Amino acid sequence: QVHLVESGGGLAQAGGSLRLSCAASGRTSFSTYAMGWFRQAPGKEREFVAAISAGGGNTYSAESVKGRFTISRDNAKNTVYLQMNSLKPEDTAVYYCAANGRNFLATIRASYDYWGQGTQVTVSS
């Protein structure tokens, strides 16, 4: 069983930055999981944002955030991060952290086994 808790969401101005954190329980198991970030805006489907391999050596980002968002992790702290720069109003959404027990850089929701409750990010013009 893996429990995930997101934090760091809030309000930001367009062009500004936010850093999201996702803390996981189970220090031993965390280092074996690939991790991902998804987001969901009102009235829209949940969409893939970024993923990182268990050791942190490989990452993949959605085209919509490439060059602006960076995913990273610190396995000693059981934490994965999403650094968001150059924010746009269209980035407004609830952001979810997810764990993939098979260590695969997946872009689809069905590949992830555990999910956090989400954290709200709102970007104003």
Coordinates of N, CA and C in Angstrom, one line a residue:
Q1 N 0.8 -1.2 0.0 CA 0.0 0.0 0.0 C 0.9 1.2 0.0
V2 N 0.6 2.2 -0.9 CA 1.3 3.4 -1.0 C 0.4 4.6 -0.9
H3 N 0.7 5.5 0.0 CA -0.1 6.7 0.2 C 0.7 7.9 -0.3
L4 N 0.0 8.7 -1.1 CA 0.6 9.9 -1.7 C -0.1 11.1 -1.3
V5 N 0.6 12.2 -1.0 CA 0.0 13.5 -0.6 C 0.7 14.6 -1.3
E6 N -0.1 15.3 -2.1 CA 0.5 16.5 -2.9 C 0.4 17.7 -2.0
S7 N 1.3 18.6 -2.3 CA 1.3 19.9 -1.6 C 2.0 21.0 -2.6
G8 N 1.9 22.2 -2.2 CA 2.5 23.3 -3.0 C 1.7 24.0 -4.0
G9 N 0.4 23.6 -4.1 CA -0.5 24.3 -5.0 C -0.9 25.6 -4.5
G10 N -1.5 26.4 -5.3 CA -2.0 27.7 -4.9 C -2.2 28.6 -6.1
L11 N -2.2 29.9 -5.8 CA -2.4 30.9 -6.8 C -1.0 31.5 -7.3
A12 N -1.0 31.7 -8.6 CA 0.2 32.3 -9.2 C -0.2 33.2 -10.4
Q13 N 0.7 34.2 -10.7 CA 0.5 35.0 -11.8 C 1.0 34.4 -13.1
A14 N 0.4 34.7 -14.2 CA 0.9 34.3 -15.5 C 2.4 34.7 -15.6
G15 N 3.2 33.7 -16.0 CA 4.7 33.9 -16.1 C 5.4 33.6 -14.8
G16 N 4.7 33.3 -13.7 CA 5.3 33.0 -12.5 C 5.6 31.5 -12.3
S17 N 6.0 31.1 -11.1 CA 6.4 29.7 -10.9 C 5.8 29.1 -9.6
L18 N 5.6 27.8 -9.6 CA 5.2 27.1 -8.4 C 6.0 25.8 -8.4
R19 N 6.2 25.2 -7.2 CA 6.8 23.9 -7.1 C 5.9 23.0 -6.3
L20 N 5.5 21.9 -7.0 CA 4.6 21.0 -6.3 C 5.5 19.8 -5.7
S21 N 5.0 19.3 -4.6 CA 5.7 18.2 -4.0 C 4.7 17.0 -3.8
C22 N 5.2 15.8 -3.8 CA 4.3 14.6 -3.6 C 5.1 13.7 -2.6
A23 N 4.6 13.6 -1.4 CA 5.3 12.8 -0.4 C 4.6 11.4 -0.3
A24 N 5.4 10.4 -0.4 CA 5.0 9.0 -0.3 C 5.3 8.3 1.0
S25 N 4.4 7.5 1.4 CA 4.7 6.6 2.6 C 5.5 5.4 2.1
G26 N 6.2 4.7 2.9 CA 6.9 3.5 2.6 C 8.3 3.8 1.9
R27 N 9.3 4.2 2.6 CA 10.5 4.6 2.1 C 11.2 3.5 1.2
T28 N 11.0 2.2 1.6 CA 11.7 1.1 0.9 C 11.0 0.9 -0.5
S29 N 9.7 1.0 -0.6 CA 9.0 0.7 -1.8 C 9.1 1.9 -2.8
F30 N 9.2 3.1 -2.3 CA 9.1 4.3 -3.1 C 10.2 4.3 -4.2
S31 N 11.4 3.8 -3.9 CA 12.5 3.9 -4.8 C 12.4 2.9 -6.0
T32 N 11.4 2.0 -5.9 CA 11.1 1.0 -7.0 C 10.0 1.5 -7.9
Y33 N 9.3 2.6 -7.6 CA 8.2 3.1 -8.4 C 8.6 4.2 -9.4
A34 N 8.2 4.0 -10.6 CA 8.1 5.2 -11.5 C 7.0 6.1 -11.0
M35 N 7.1 7.4 -11.2 CA 6.1 8.3 -10.7 C 5.7 9.2 -11.9
G36 N 4.5 9.7 -11.7 CA 3.9 10.6 -12.7 C 3.1 11.7 -12.1
W37 N 2.9 12.8 -12.9 CA 2.0 13.9 -12.6 C 0.9 14.0 -13.7
F38 N -0.3 14.1 -13.3 CA -1.4 14.3 -14.2 C -2.2 15.6 -13.7
R39 N -3.0 16.1 -14.6 CA -3.8 17.3 -14.2 C -5.2 17.2 -14.8
Q40 N -6.2 17.8 -14.1 CA -7.5 17.8 -14.6 C -8.2 19.2 -14.4
A41 N -8.6 19.8 -15.5 CA -9.3 21.1 -15.4 C -10.8 20.8 -15.4
P42 N -11.6 21.8 -14.9 CA -13.0 21.6 -14.9 C -13.6 21.3 -16.3
G43 N -14.4 20.3 -16.4 CA -15.0 19.9 -17.7 C -14.1 19.2 -18.6
K44 N -12.9 18.9 -18.2 CA -12.0 18.2 -19.1 C -11.5 16.9 -18.5
E45 N -10.9 16.0 -19.4 CA -10.4 14.8 -18.9 C -9.1 14.9 -18.3
R46 N -8.7 14.0 -17.4 CA -7.4 14.0 -16.7 C -6.4 13.8 -17.8
E47 N -5.3 14.6 -17.8 CA -4.3 14.4 -18.8 C -2.9 14.3 -18.2
F48 N -2.1 13.6 -19.0 CA -0.7 13.4 -18.5 C 0.1 14.6 -18.6
V49 N 1.0 14.8 -17.6 CA 1.9 16.0 -17.6 C 3.4 15.5 -17.7
A50 N 3.8 14.7 -16.8 CA 5.2 14.2 -16.8 C 5.4 13.0 -16.0
A51 N 6.5 12.2 -16.3 CA 6.8 11.0 -15.6 C 8.3 10.9 -15.4
I52 N 8.7 10.1 -14.4 CA 10.1 9.9 -14.1 C 10.3 8.5 -13.6
S53 N 11.4 7.9 -14.0 CA 11.7 6.5 -13.7 C 12.1 6.4 -12.2
A54 N 12.2 5.2 -11.7 CA 12.4 4.9 -10.3 C 13.7 5.6 -9.8
G55 N 14.7 5.5 -10.6 CA 16.0 6.0 -10.2 C 16.2 7.5 -10.6
G56 N 15.3 8.0 -11.3 CA 15.3 9.4 -11.7 C 16.1 9.7 -13.0
G57 N 16.7 8.7 -13.6 CA 17.5 8.9 -14.8 C 16.8 9.1 -16.1
N58 N 15.5 8.8 -16.1 CA 14.8 9.1 -17.3 C 13.5 9.8 -17.0
T59 N 13.2 10.8 -17.9 CA 11.9 11.6 -17.7 C 11.2 11.7 -19.1
Y60 N 10.0 12.0 -19.0 CA 9.2 12.3 -20.2 C 8.1 13.3 -19.9
S61 N 7.9 14.3 -20.7 CA 6.9 15.3 -20.5 C 6.0 15.5 -21.6
A62 N 4.8 15.9 -21.3 CA 3.8 16.2 -22.4 C 4.3 17.4 -23.2
E63 N 3.9 17.5 -24.4 CA 4.3 18.6 -25.3 C 3.9 19.9 -24.8
S64 N 2.7 19.9 -24.2 CA 2.1 21.2 -23.7 C 3.0 21.9 -22.6
V65 N 3.8 21.1 -21.9 CA 4.6 21.6 -20.8 C 6.1 21.6 -21.0
K66 N 6.5 20.9 -22.1 CA 7.9 20.8 -22.3 C 8.6 22.1 -22.4
G67 N 9.7 22.2 -21.7 CA 10.5 23.4 -21.6 C 10.1 24.3 -20.5
R68 N 8.9 24.1 -19.9 CA 8.4 24.9 -18.8 C 8.4 24.1 -17.5
F69 N 8.0 22.9 -17.5 CA 7.9 22.1 -16.3 C 9.0 21.0 -16.2
T70 N 9.5 20.8 -15.0 CA 10.5 19.8 -14.8 C 10.1 18.8 -13.7
I71 N 10.1 17.6 -13.9 CA 9.9 16.6 -12.9 C 11.2 16.1 -12.3
S72 N 11.2 15.9 -11.0 CA 12.4 15.3 -10.4 C 12.0 14.5 -9.1
R73 N 13.0 13.9 -8.5 CA 12.7 13.1 -7.3 C 13.9 13.0 -6.4
D74 N 13.6 12.8 -5.1 CA 14.6 12.6 -4.1 C 14.1 11.4 -3.3
N75 N 14.7 10.2 -3.7 CA 14.3 9.0 -3.1 C 14.6 8.9 -1.6
A76 N 15.6 9.6 -1.1 CA 16.0 9.6 0.3 C 14.9 10.3 1.1
K77 N 14.1 11.2 0.4 CA 13.0 11.9 1.1 C 11.6 11.3 0.7
N78 N 11.6 10.3 -0.1 CA 10.3 9.7 -0.6 C 9.4 10.8 -1.2
T79 N 10.0 11.6 -2.1 CA 9.3 12.7 -2.6 C 9.6 12.9 -4.1
V80 N 8.6 13.3 -4.8 CA 8.7 13.6 -6.2 C 8.2 15.1 -6.4
Y81 N 8.8 15.8 -7.3 CA 8.5 17.2 -7.4 C 8.1 17.6 -8.9
L82 N 7.4 18.7 -9.0 CA 7.1 19.2 -10.3 C 7.4 20.7 -10.2
Q83 N 8.5 21.1 -10.8 CA 8.8 22.6 -10.9 C 8.1 23.2 -12.1
M84 N 7.2 24.1 -11.9 CA 6.4 24.7 -13.0 C 6.9 26.2 -13.1
N85 N 7.4 26.5 -14.3 CA 7.8 27.8 -14.6 C 7.0 28.4 -15.8
S86 N 7.1 29.7 -16.0 CA 6.4 30.3 -17.1 C 4.9 29.9 -17.2
L87 N 4.3 29.9 -16.0 CA 2.9 29.5 -15.9 C 1.9 30.3 -16.8
K88 N 0.9 29.6 -17.4 CA -0.1 30.1 -18.2 C -1.4 29.9 -17.6
P89 N -2.4 30.7 -17.9 CA -3.8 30.5 -17.3 C -4.3 29.1 -17.7
E90 N -4.0 28.5 -18.8 CA -4.4 27.2 -19.2 C -3.8 26.1 -18.4
D91 N -2.8 26.4 -17.6 CA -2.2 25.4 -16.6 C -3.1 25.2 -15.4
T92 N -4.1 26.0 -15.2 CA -5.0 25.9 -14.1 C -5.7 24.6 -14.1
A93 N -5.6 23.8 -13.0 CA -6.1 22.5 -12.9 C -5.8 21.9 -11.5
V94 N -6.4 20.8 -11.2 CA -6.0 20.0 -10.0 C -4.9 19.1 -10.5
Y95 N -3.8 19.1 -9.8 CA -2.7 18.3 -10.2 C -2.6 17.1 -9.2
Y96 N -2.4 15.9 -9.9 CA -2.4 14.6 -9.1 C -1.0 13.9 -9.3
C97 N -0.5 13.4 -8.2 CA 0.6 12.6 -8.2 C 0.2 11.1 -8.3
A98 N 1.0 10.3 -9.0 CA 0.6 8.9 -9.1 C 1.9 8.0 -9.2
A99 N 1.7 6.7 -8.7 CA 2.8 5.8 -8.6 C 2.6 4.6 -9.5
N100 N 3.6 4.2 -10.2 CA 3.6 3.0 -11.2 C 4.5 2.0 -10.7
G101 N 4.0 0.9 -10.1 CA 4.8 -0.2 -9.5 C 5.6 -0.9 -10.5
R102 N 5.4 -0.8 -11.8 CA 6.2 -1.5 -12.8 C 7.4 -0.7 -13.3
N103 N 7.6 0.5 -12.8 CA 8.7 1.4 -13.3 C 8.7 1.6 -14.8
F104 N 7.6 2.1 -15.3 CA 7.4 2.3 -16.7 C 7.0 3.8 -16.9
L105 N 7.6 4.4 -17.9 CA 7.3 5.8 -18.2 C 6.0 5.9 -18.9
A106 N 4.9 5.6 -18.2 CA 3.6 5.6 -18.9 C 2.9 6.9 -18.9
T107 N 2.1 7.1 -20.0 CA 1.4 8.3 -20.2 C -0.1 8.1 -20.0
I108 N -0.6 6.9 -19.7 CA -2.0 6.7 -19.5 C -2.3 6.4 -18.1
R109 N -3.5 6.7 -17.7 CA -4.0 6.6 -16.3 C -4.0 5.2 -15.8
A110 N -4.3 4.2 -16.7 CA -4.5 2.8 -16.3 C -3.1 2.2 -15.9
S111 N -2.0 2.8 -16.2 CA -0.7 2.3 -15.9 C -0.3 2.6 -14.5
Y112 N -1.0 3.4 -13.8 CA -0.7 3.9 -12.4 C -1.6 3.2 -11.4
D113 N -0.9 2.8 -10.3 CA -1.6 2.0 -9.3 C -2.1 2.8 -8.1
Y114 N -1.4 3.9 -7.8 CA -1.8 4.7 -6.6 C -1.9 6.1 -7.0
W115 N -2.8 6.8 -6.4 CA -3.0 8.3 -6.6 C -3.2 9.1 -5.4
G116 N -2.7 10.3 -5.4 CA -3.0 11.2 -4.3 C -4.3 11.9 -4.5
Q117 N -4.6 12.8 -3.6 CA -5.9 13.5 -3.6 C -5.9 14.7 -4.5
G118 N -4.8 15.2 -4.9 CA -4.7 16.3 -5.7 C -4.4 17.6 -5.0
T119 N -3.9 18.6 -5.7 CA -3.7 19.9 -5.2 C -4.0 20.9 -6.3
Q120 N -4.7 22.0 -5.9 CA -5.2 23.0 -6.9 C -4.2 24.0 -7.3
V121 N -4.0 24.2 -8.6 CA -3.2 25.2 -9.1 C -4.0 26.2 -9.9
T122 N -4.0 27.5 -9.6 CA -4.7 28.5 -10.3 C -3.8 29.6 -10.8
V123 N -3.8 29.8 -12.1 CA -2.9 30.8 -12.7 C -3.8 32.0 -13.2
S124 N -3.6 33.2 -12.8 CA -4.3 34.3 -13.2 C -3.6 35.1 -14.3
S125 N -4.3 35.8 -15.1 CA -3.8 36.6 -16.2 C -3.0 37.8 -15.7

